[in-house]
Coordinates of C-alpha atoms and ligand atoms in Angstrom, one line a residue:
M107 CA 88.2 95.2 101.1
A108 CA 89.5 98.8 101.0
S109 CA 86.9 101.3 101.3
E110 CA 88.5 103.8 101.5
S111 CA 90.5 106.3 99.6
P112 CA 94.2 105.4 99.6
K113 CA 96.2 108.3 102.1
L114 CA 97.6 110.3 100.4
P115 CA 101.6 110.7 101.0
P116 CA 102.7 114.4 101.3
L117 CA 103.4 116.4 98.6
P118 CA 107.0 117.1 99.6
L119 CA 107.6 113.4 99.5
L120 CA 105.6 112.4 96.8
R121 CA 108.2 115.4 94.1
A122 CA 111.3 113.7 96.0
L123 CA 110.2 109.8 94.9
G124 CA 109.4 111.2 91.2
M125 CA 112.9 113.0 91.2
F126 CA 114.6 109.8 92.2
R127 CA 112.5 107.5 90.1
D128 CA 112.7 110.4 87.2
A129 CA 116.6 110.8 88.0
L130 CA 117.1 106.2 87.5
A131 CA 115.5 106.2 84.4
A132 CA 116.9 108.4 82.7
L133 CA 120.5 107.1 84.0
H134 CA 119.2 103.5 82.9
R135 CA 118.7 105.5 79.4
R136 CA 122.0 107.0 79.5
L137 CA 123.9 103.7 81.0
V138 CA 122.0 100.8 78.1
P139 CA 122.5 101.0 74.4
G140 CA 120.3 104.3 72.8
H141 CA 118.3 101.8 70.8
I142 CA 117.9 99.2 73.8
A143 CA 116.3 102.8 75.1
L144 CA 113.9 103.5 72.5
L145 CA 112.2 99.9 72.3
E146 CA 112.1 99.7 76.0
M147 CA 109.9 103.0 75.9
Q148 CA 108.2 101.6 72.5
M149 CA 106.8 98.2 73.8
T150 CA 105.2 100.3 77.3
G151 CA 103.0 100.9 74.4
F152 CA 101.8 97.1 74.3
L153 CA 101.0 97.9 78.2
A154 CA 99.3 101.1 77.5
Q155 CA 96.7 98.3 75.1
A156 CA 97.3 95.2 78.2
I157 CA 96.4 97.4 81.3
P158 CA 93.0 98.6 79.4
A159 CA 92.3 95.4 78.3
A160 CA 92.7 93.9 82.0
A161 CA 89.4 96.8 82.6
Q162 CA 87.3 96.0 79.1
L163 CA 87.8 92.3 81.0
G164 CA 86.4 92.9 84.3
I165 CA 88.9 91.0 85.5
A166 CA 89.8 92.8 89.1
D167 CA 86.0 93.6 89.4
A168 CA 86.5 89.8 88.8
L169 CA 88.8 89.3 92.5
A170 CA 87.8 91.9 93.9
E171 CA 86.5 89.3 96.7
G172 CA 90.0 87.2 97.2
P173 CA 91.6 84.7 95.0
R174 CA 91.2 82.8 91.8
Q175 CA 92.8 80.2 89.6
P176 CA 93.4 80.9 86.8
E177 CA 91.1 78.4 85.8
D178 CA 88.4 79.1 87.4
L179 CA 89.2 83.1 86.9
A180 CA 89.1 82.8 82.9
R181 CA 85.4 80.9 83.7
A182 CA 84.1 84.4 86.0
I183 CA 85.4 86.7 83.2
G184 CA 85.1 84.3 80.0
A185 CA 88.3 84.1 78.7
D186 CA 90.1 81.9 77.0
E187 CA 93.3 80.4 80.1
D188 CA 95.8 79.9 78.3
A189 CA 95.3 83.4 76.6
L190 CA 94.7 85.4 80.3
R191 CA 97.9 83.5 81.5
R192 CA 99.7 85.6 78.6
L193 CA 98.3 88.5 79.4
M194 CA 98.3 88.4 83.6
R195 CA 102.0 87.3 83.1
L196 CA 102.7 90.8 81.4
L197 CA 100.9 92.8 84.1
V198 CA 102.2 91.0 87.1
S199 CA 105.4 91.6 86.2
F200 CA 104.8 95.3 85.9
D201 CA 103.2 94.6 89.6
I202 CA 99.9 95.1 87.7
F203 CA 98.3 92.5 90.4
R204 CA 99.8 89.9 92.1
E205 CA 100.8 86.0 91.7
R206 CA 100.7 84.0 94.8
R207 CA 102.4 80.8 95.4
D208 CA 99.4 78.6 94.5
G209 CA 99.7 80.7 91.2
S210 CA 96.0 82.0 91.8
Y211 CA 96.2 85.9 91.2
E212 CA 95.4 88.6 93.6
L213 CA 94.8 92.3 93.4
N214 CA 98.0 94.4 94.9
S215 CA 97.2 97.8 95.3
I216 CA 97.5 99.2 91.8
S217 CA 95.4 96.4 90.1
Q218 CA 92.7 97.7 92.9
A219 CA 92.3 101.5 90.8
L220 CA 91.2 98.5 88.2
R221 CA 87.6 98.1 89.8
S222 CA 84.7 99.6 89.3
E223 CA 83.6 100.4 92.5
A224 CA 87.1 101.0 94.5
P225 CA 86.9 105.0 95.7
V226 CA 89.5 105.5 93.5
T227 CA 89.3 103.9 90.2
L228 CA 90.2 104.3 86.6
R229 CA 88.2 101.6 85.3
D230 CA 86.2 104.0 83.1
L231 CA 89.2 105.7 82.1
F232 CA 91.1 103.4 80.7
L233 CA 88.0 102.1 78.5
F234 CA 88.2 105.0 77.2
F235 CA 91.4 104.8 76.1
G236 CA 91.5 101.5 75.0
S237 CA 88.9 102.2 73.0
G238 CA 88.9 102.1 69.8
Y239 CA 87.4 105.8 69.1
H240 CA 90.6 106.8 71.3
R241 CA 93.7 104.4 70.2
T242 CA 92.4 105.3 66.4
H243 CA 92.6 109.3 66.7
W244 CA 95.6 108.7 68.4
T245 CA 97.4 106.6 64.8
H246 CA 96.8 110.2 63.3
L247 CA 99.4 111.6 66.2
A248 CA 101.5 112.5 62.9
D249 CA 99.5 113.9 61.3
A250 CA 97.7 116.7 64.0
V251 CA 101.7 117.5 64.6
R252 CA 101.7 118.0 60.2
T253 CA 99.0 120.7 60.3
G254 CA 98.3 121.8 64.2
Q255 CA 95.0 120.7 63.8
P256 CA 93.0 118.1 65.5
V257 CA 92.3 115.3 63.8
G258 CA 88.7 114.8 64.9
P259 CA 87.2 116.4 60.9
A260 CA 89.8 114.2 58.9
V261 CA 88.7 110.9 61.2
D262 CA 84.8 111.6 61.9
G263 CA 83.7 114.5 60.4
A264 CA 82.8 116.8 63.5
S265 CA 85.1 118.2 66.4
F266 CA 85.6 115.9 69.6
F267 CA 83.1 117.9 70.9
E268 CA 80.2 117.2 68.3
Y269 CA 81.2 113.9 68.0
T270 CA 80.4 112.8 71.9
A271 CA 77.1 115.2 71.5
E272 CA 75.9 112.9 68.9
H273 CA 76.9 109.8 69.4
R274 CA 76.1 108.9 72.9
D275 CA 77.8 105.5 73.0
I276 CA 81.6 107.3 73.1
G277 CA 80.2 110.8 74.3
D278 CA 79.3 108.0 77.9
L279 CA 82.5 106.0 77.8
F280 CA 84.1 110.2 77.9
D281 CA 81.8 111.4 80.2
N282 CA 82.7 108.8 82.4
A283 CA 86.3 108.5 81.6
M284 CA 85.9 112.1 83.2
T285 CA 84.4 111.2 86.3
S286 CA 87.0 108.2 86.4
I287 CA 89.9 110.3 86.2
S288 CA 87.9 113.4 89.0
T289 CA 87.9 110.5 91.3
L290 CA 92.1 110.5 91.1
S291 CA 92.0 114.3 91.8
V292 CA 89.4 115.4 94.3
D293 CA 90.6 114.3 97.5
P294 CA 94.2 115.5 96.8
L295 CA 92.1 119.3 96.2
L296 CA 89.8 119.4 99.0
A297 CA 93.7 118.2 100.6
A298 CA 95.2 121.5 99.2
Y299 CA 92.1 124.3 98.3
D300 CA 89.8 125.3 100.9
F301 CA 86.5 125.0 98.3
G302 CA 84.0 124.7 101.7
R303 CA 84.6 129.2 102.3
F304 CA 82.2 129.4 99.6
G305 CA 78.5 129.9 99.3
T306 CA 77.6 128.8 95.7
L307 CA 79.9 127.2 93.9
V308 CA 79.2 126.7 89.9
D309 CA 81.1 123.8 88.1
L310 CA 81.0 124.9 85.0
G311 CA 81.3 121.9 82.4
G312 CA 80.5 119.7 85.6
G313 CA 79.7 117.4 83.4
Q314 CA 78.1 114.1 85.6
G315 CA 79.1 116.6 88.8
S316 CA 80.7 114.1 90.6
L317 CA 83.2 117.4 92.0
L318 CA 80.3 119.2 93.1
V319 CA 79.2 116.2 94.6
D320 CA 82.4 115.5 97.1
I321 CA 82.6 119.1 97.9
L322 CA 79.2 120.1 98.8
R323 CA 79.6 116.3 100.8
R324 CA 82.4 117.4 102.2
T325 CA 83.0 120.6 103.2
E326 CA 80.1 123.4 104.1
A327 CA 80.0 124.8 100.8
A328 CA 76.5 126.0 101.2
R329 CA 75.3 125.2 97.2
G330 CA 76.0 123.6 93.8
I331 CA 75.6 124.0 90.2
V332 CA 76.4 121.7 88.0
F333 CA 75.8 123.4 84.4
D334 CA 77.1 121.8 81.2
L335 CA 75.4 120.7 78.0
P336 CA 71.6 120.0 77.8
E337 CA 72.7 116.3 76.4
V338 CA 75.4 115.5 79.1
V339 CA 72.8 117.2 81.9
K340 CA 69.5 115.4 80.3
E341 CA 69.4 113.4 83.1
L342 CA 71.7 114.4 86.0
S343 CA 68.8 116.1 88.1
A344 CA 67.2 112.8 88.3
H345 CA 70.7 111.2 88.7
F346 CA 71.2 114.4 92.0
E347 CA 67.7 113.2 93.5
Q348 CA 69.6 110.1 94.4
V349 CA 72.9 111.9 95.5
G350 CA 70.3 113.0 99.3
L351 CA 71.4 116.8 98.5
G352 CA 68.3 118.5 98.3
D353 CA 67.8 121.4 97.0
R354 CA 72.2 122.5 97.9
L355 CA 72.8 120.7 94.1
S356 CA 71.1 122.0 91.2
V357 CA 72.3 121.2 87.4
E358 CA 71.4 123.8 84.2
A359 CA 72.3 123.6 80.7
G360 CA 73.9 125.7 78.2
S361 CA 77.0 126.4 75.6
F362 CA 80.0 128.4 77.7
F363 CA 80.7 130.3 74.8
E364 CA 77.0 131.8 75.1
A365 CA 76.6 133.0 79.3
V366 CA 76.6 130.7 82.4
P367 CA 74.6 131.0 85.2
G368 CA 75.4 134.5 87.6
G369 CA 74.6 134.7 91.8
G370 CA 77.7 132.3 92.1
D371 CA 80.7 132.6 94.5
A372 CA 83.4 130.9 93.1
Y373 CA 83.3 129.5 89.6
I374 CA 85.4 126.4 89.0
L375 CA 86.7 125.7 85.1
K376 CA 88.4 121.8 85.6
H377 CA 89.4 120.9 82.6
I378 CA 87.3 123.1 80.3
V379 CA 90.1 126.1 79.5
H380 CA 92.9 123.0 78.0
D381 CA 90.1 121.6 75.7
W382 CA 90.7 125.0 74.2
S383 CA 92.6 127.5 71.8
D384 CA 93.9 130.9 73.7
A385 CA 91.1 133.0 71.4
E386 CA 88.5 129.7 72.7
A387 CA 89.3 130.0 76.4
E388 CA 89.7 133.8 76.2
R389 CA 85.7 134.1 75.0
I390 CA 85.1 131.4 77.8
L391 CA 86.6 133.4 80.0
R392 CA 84.8 136.8 78.9
T393 CA 82.0 135.1 79.5
V394 CA 82.2 133.5 82.9
R395 CA 83.3 137.4 83.8
A396 CA 80.9 138.9 82.4
A397 CA 78.4 135.8 84.8
M398 CA 80.2 137.1 88.3
K399 CA 79.8 139.5 91.0
P400 CA 82.8 141.5 91.5
D401 CA 84.0 139.8 94.4
A402 CA 83.3 135.9 93.0
T403 CA 86.5 134.3 92.9
L404 CA 87.5 131.6 89.5
L405 CA 88.9 128.6 90.3
V406 CA 90.8 126.8 87.0
I407 CA 91.4 123.4 88.0
E408 CA 94.8 122.4 85.2
I409 CA 97.8 120.3 84.9
V410 CA 100.6 123.7 85.1
I411 CA 103.4 122.4 82.2
P412 CA 106.1 123.0 84.6
K413 CA 109.5 124.4 83.8
H414 CA 111.9 121.9 83.9
G415 CA 112.6 119.4 81.6
R416 CA 111.9 115.9 82.6
P417 CA 108.9 113.8 81.8
H418 CA 106.0 115.0 83.3
P419 CA 102.0 113.8 83.0
G420 CA 100.8 117.9 81.8
K421 CA 103.5 116.6 78.7
F422 CA 101.9 113.7 77.6
I423 CA 98.1 115.3 78.4
D424 CA 99.2 118.3 76.1
L425 CA 99.8 115.8 73.0
E426 CA 95.7 114.3 73.4
M427 CA 94.7 117.8 72.8
L428 CA 96.6 118.4 69.7
I429 CA 94.8 114.9 68.9
N430 CA 91.4 115.6 70.5
T431 CA 91.0 119.5 70.3
T432 CA 91.8 123.4 70.2
G433 CA 93.6 123.6 73.3
R434 CA 96.6 122.5 75.0
E435 CA 98.1 122.6 77.9
R436 CA 99.8 125.6 79.8
S437 CA 101.7 126.6 81.4
E438 CA 101.2 129.6 84.5
T439 CA 102.7 132.1 82.6
D440 CA 100.4 130.9 79.8
F441 CA 97.4 131.0 82.4
G442 CA 98.4 134.6 83.9
N443 CA 98.5 135.9 80.7
L444 CA 95.1 134.2 79.0
L445 CA 94.0 135.5 82.5
A446 CA 94.9 139.0 81.9
R447 CA 93.9 139.5 78.2
A448 CA 89.9 137.6 79.6
G449 CA 90.3 140.9 82.6
F450 CA 91.3 138.8 85.5
A451 CA 93.9 138.7 88.1
L452 CA 95.8 135.3 88.8
T453 CA 95.7 135.6 92.0
R454 CA 97.5 132.4 93.6
V455 CA 98.7 128.8 91.9
V456 CA 98.4 126.1 94.8
S457 CA 99.7 122.6 93.6
T458 CA 98.0 119.3 94.8
A459 CA 99.5 116.0 95.5
A460 CA 97.4 114.9 91.9
P461 CA 98.9 116.8 88.7
D462 CA 96.5 119.1 88.5
C463 CA 96.2 122.6 89.8
V464 CA 93.9 125.2 91.2
L465 CA 94.7 128.7 90.0
E466 CA 92.5 131.4 91.5
A467 CA 91.8 134.2 90.3
R468 CA 89.4 138.2 90.7
P469 CA 87.6 139.7 88.4
I470 CA 89.9 142.6 87.4
R471 CA 87.2 145.8 88.5
Ligands
SAM722 C1 87.5 117.6 79.9 S1 85.5 118.1 80.2 C2 85.2 117.7 81.9 C3 84.5 117.4 82.7 C4 84.3 118.1 84.2 N1 85.0 119.4 84.4 C5 85.4 117.3 84.8 O1 86.9 117.4 85.1 O2 85.7 116.0 84.8 C6 85.0 119.0 79.7 C7 83.8 119.0 79.6 O3 83.5 120.6 78.8 C8 81.4 120.2 78.1 N2 81.6 121.4 77.4 C9 82.3 121.1 76.4 N3 81.4 122.3 75.5 C10 80.6 123.4 76.6 C11 79.6 124.0 76.0 N4 80.1 124.1 75.2 N5 79.6 124.8 76.9 C12 79.7 123.9 78.1 N6 80.1 122.5 78.2 C13 80.9 122.1 77.6 C14 81.9 118.8 77.9 O4 80.9 118.1 78.0 C15 82.8 118.1 79.6 O5 81.8 117.9 80.4

C-alpha cells in the first residue's frame, strides 16, 4: 500500500485542468433543461453524506490490505451486505472505490484519502462534515442568510468555539478534522513557500500542531511554538514528547485576543482570520503585531476568493463560515485592507497547489 504523499502536479497544469472541468460542467448545465441541471446539483448533496458514511463505516481501512468481496467487507465492518452494496454502487459510480470484475471492491487513488493512515487523509474531516452537529447547522443556512449571524447561539445556546470548548466530543471531532485538512495542504505549502528560513515559528491557533511538526521535520527551521486555547493544547506537550523533535517544539496556551508569545521570527495564522469578523480579526492582528519584533514576518494562510465567477472551494467554505462563525472568506483586496487597518503591509501572496495561499505581511513601522 502506498505510504508516500501523492505527487503534486505543477500549479499551471492544475489550474488548466480546473478551468477545463469548469468549462465542460458549465456547458453541460447550459445544454440540459434547467430543472435537470438543478436536480443533478441537489442530488450531489446525498453524495456529501454517502462519503462520510463510508468514513464512519471504516470501509477504506477495511480495504487497506487489498480487495474484498461484499459479504466479507460487510462482515468486517459490521454492515448489512445488501445495504452496503447499495452504498458502494453509488460511490463506485463516482469513482470513489473500484468494483473489480469478480465483484470485489478495492481502493483507488480517490478512496485512499478515506484511509485513516493515508499520508493525505480526509477521513476525520468527513467524520466532522457528516456529524449530526455539522449537518444540523447546515439545515439552518436560510436562517443565517436572513440574520447574517452564525446559527450556534440559537441552535446550541453557544458560539462555535464556546460549544466545542465545552463539548469535547465535538471539539475533538473538529480538532481532528483540522489536523486532517492540514495533511491536504502541508505538501503544497512547503512546496510553495520557504518556511525553513525562519528561526522561530509561532503557529497561533495551531490546534494539534501538525503543521509545525511537518515544517520542523522537513525544513531547517529551528524552533516552533504552538499556541492555542488551554483546552485544545492540554495534552499536546505529552504528545509532542513522542514526535521526536525534542525542545525544538513547544506549546503555549492562551487567547490570541489577549496576548501571544513574543520573540518569533514568523507568526502563522492558518485558517484563523476567516473564523472572525473584520473587527475581531483586526483585534487578533493587533495583538500579534504588539508581540512581534519589527523585522518579524506575519504569514496568514487562507483561501483567497478569486475575482472570477467560476466555482471555487472558497465559495463553499465562505458559507461554512457564515453558518458557524462571525467570519468570512476574503479576497486579496479584503486581506490587504484588513492588514493595513491592523498596522501591516501585505508584501506577497503566494499561491499553492491547495486552495490555500500564503499572505506574507510585515509590521508597518
Ligand atoms: C479553524 S481552526 C484552525 C486550526 C489550525 N490553525 C489549522 O489550520 O488546522 C481554528 C483554531 O483557532 C483556535 N482558537 C479559537 N479561538 C482562539 C483563541 N481565542 N485563542 C487561541 N486560539 C483560538 C481553535 O482552538 C482552533 O484550533
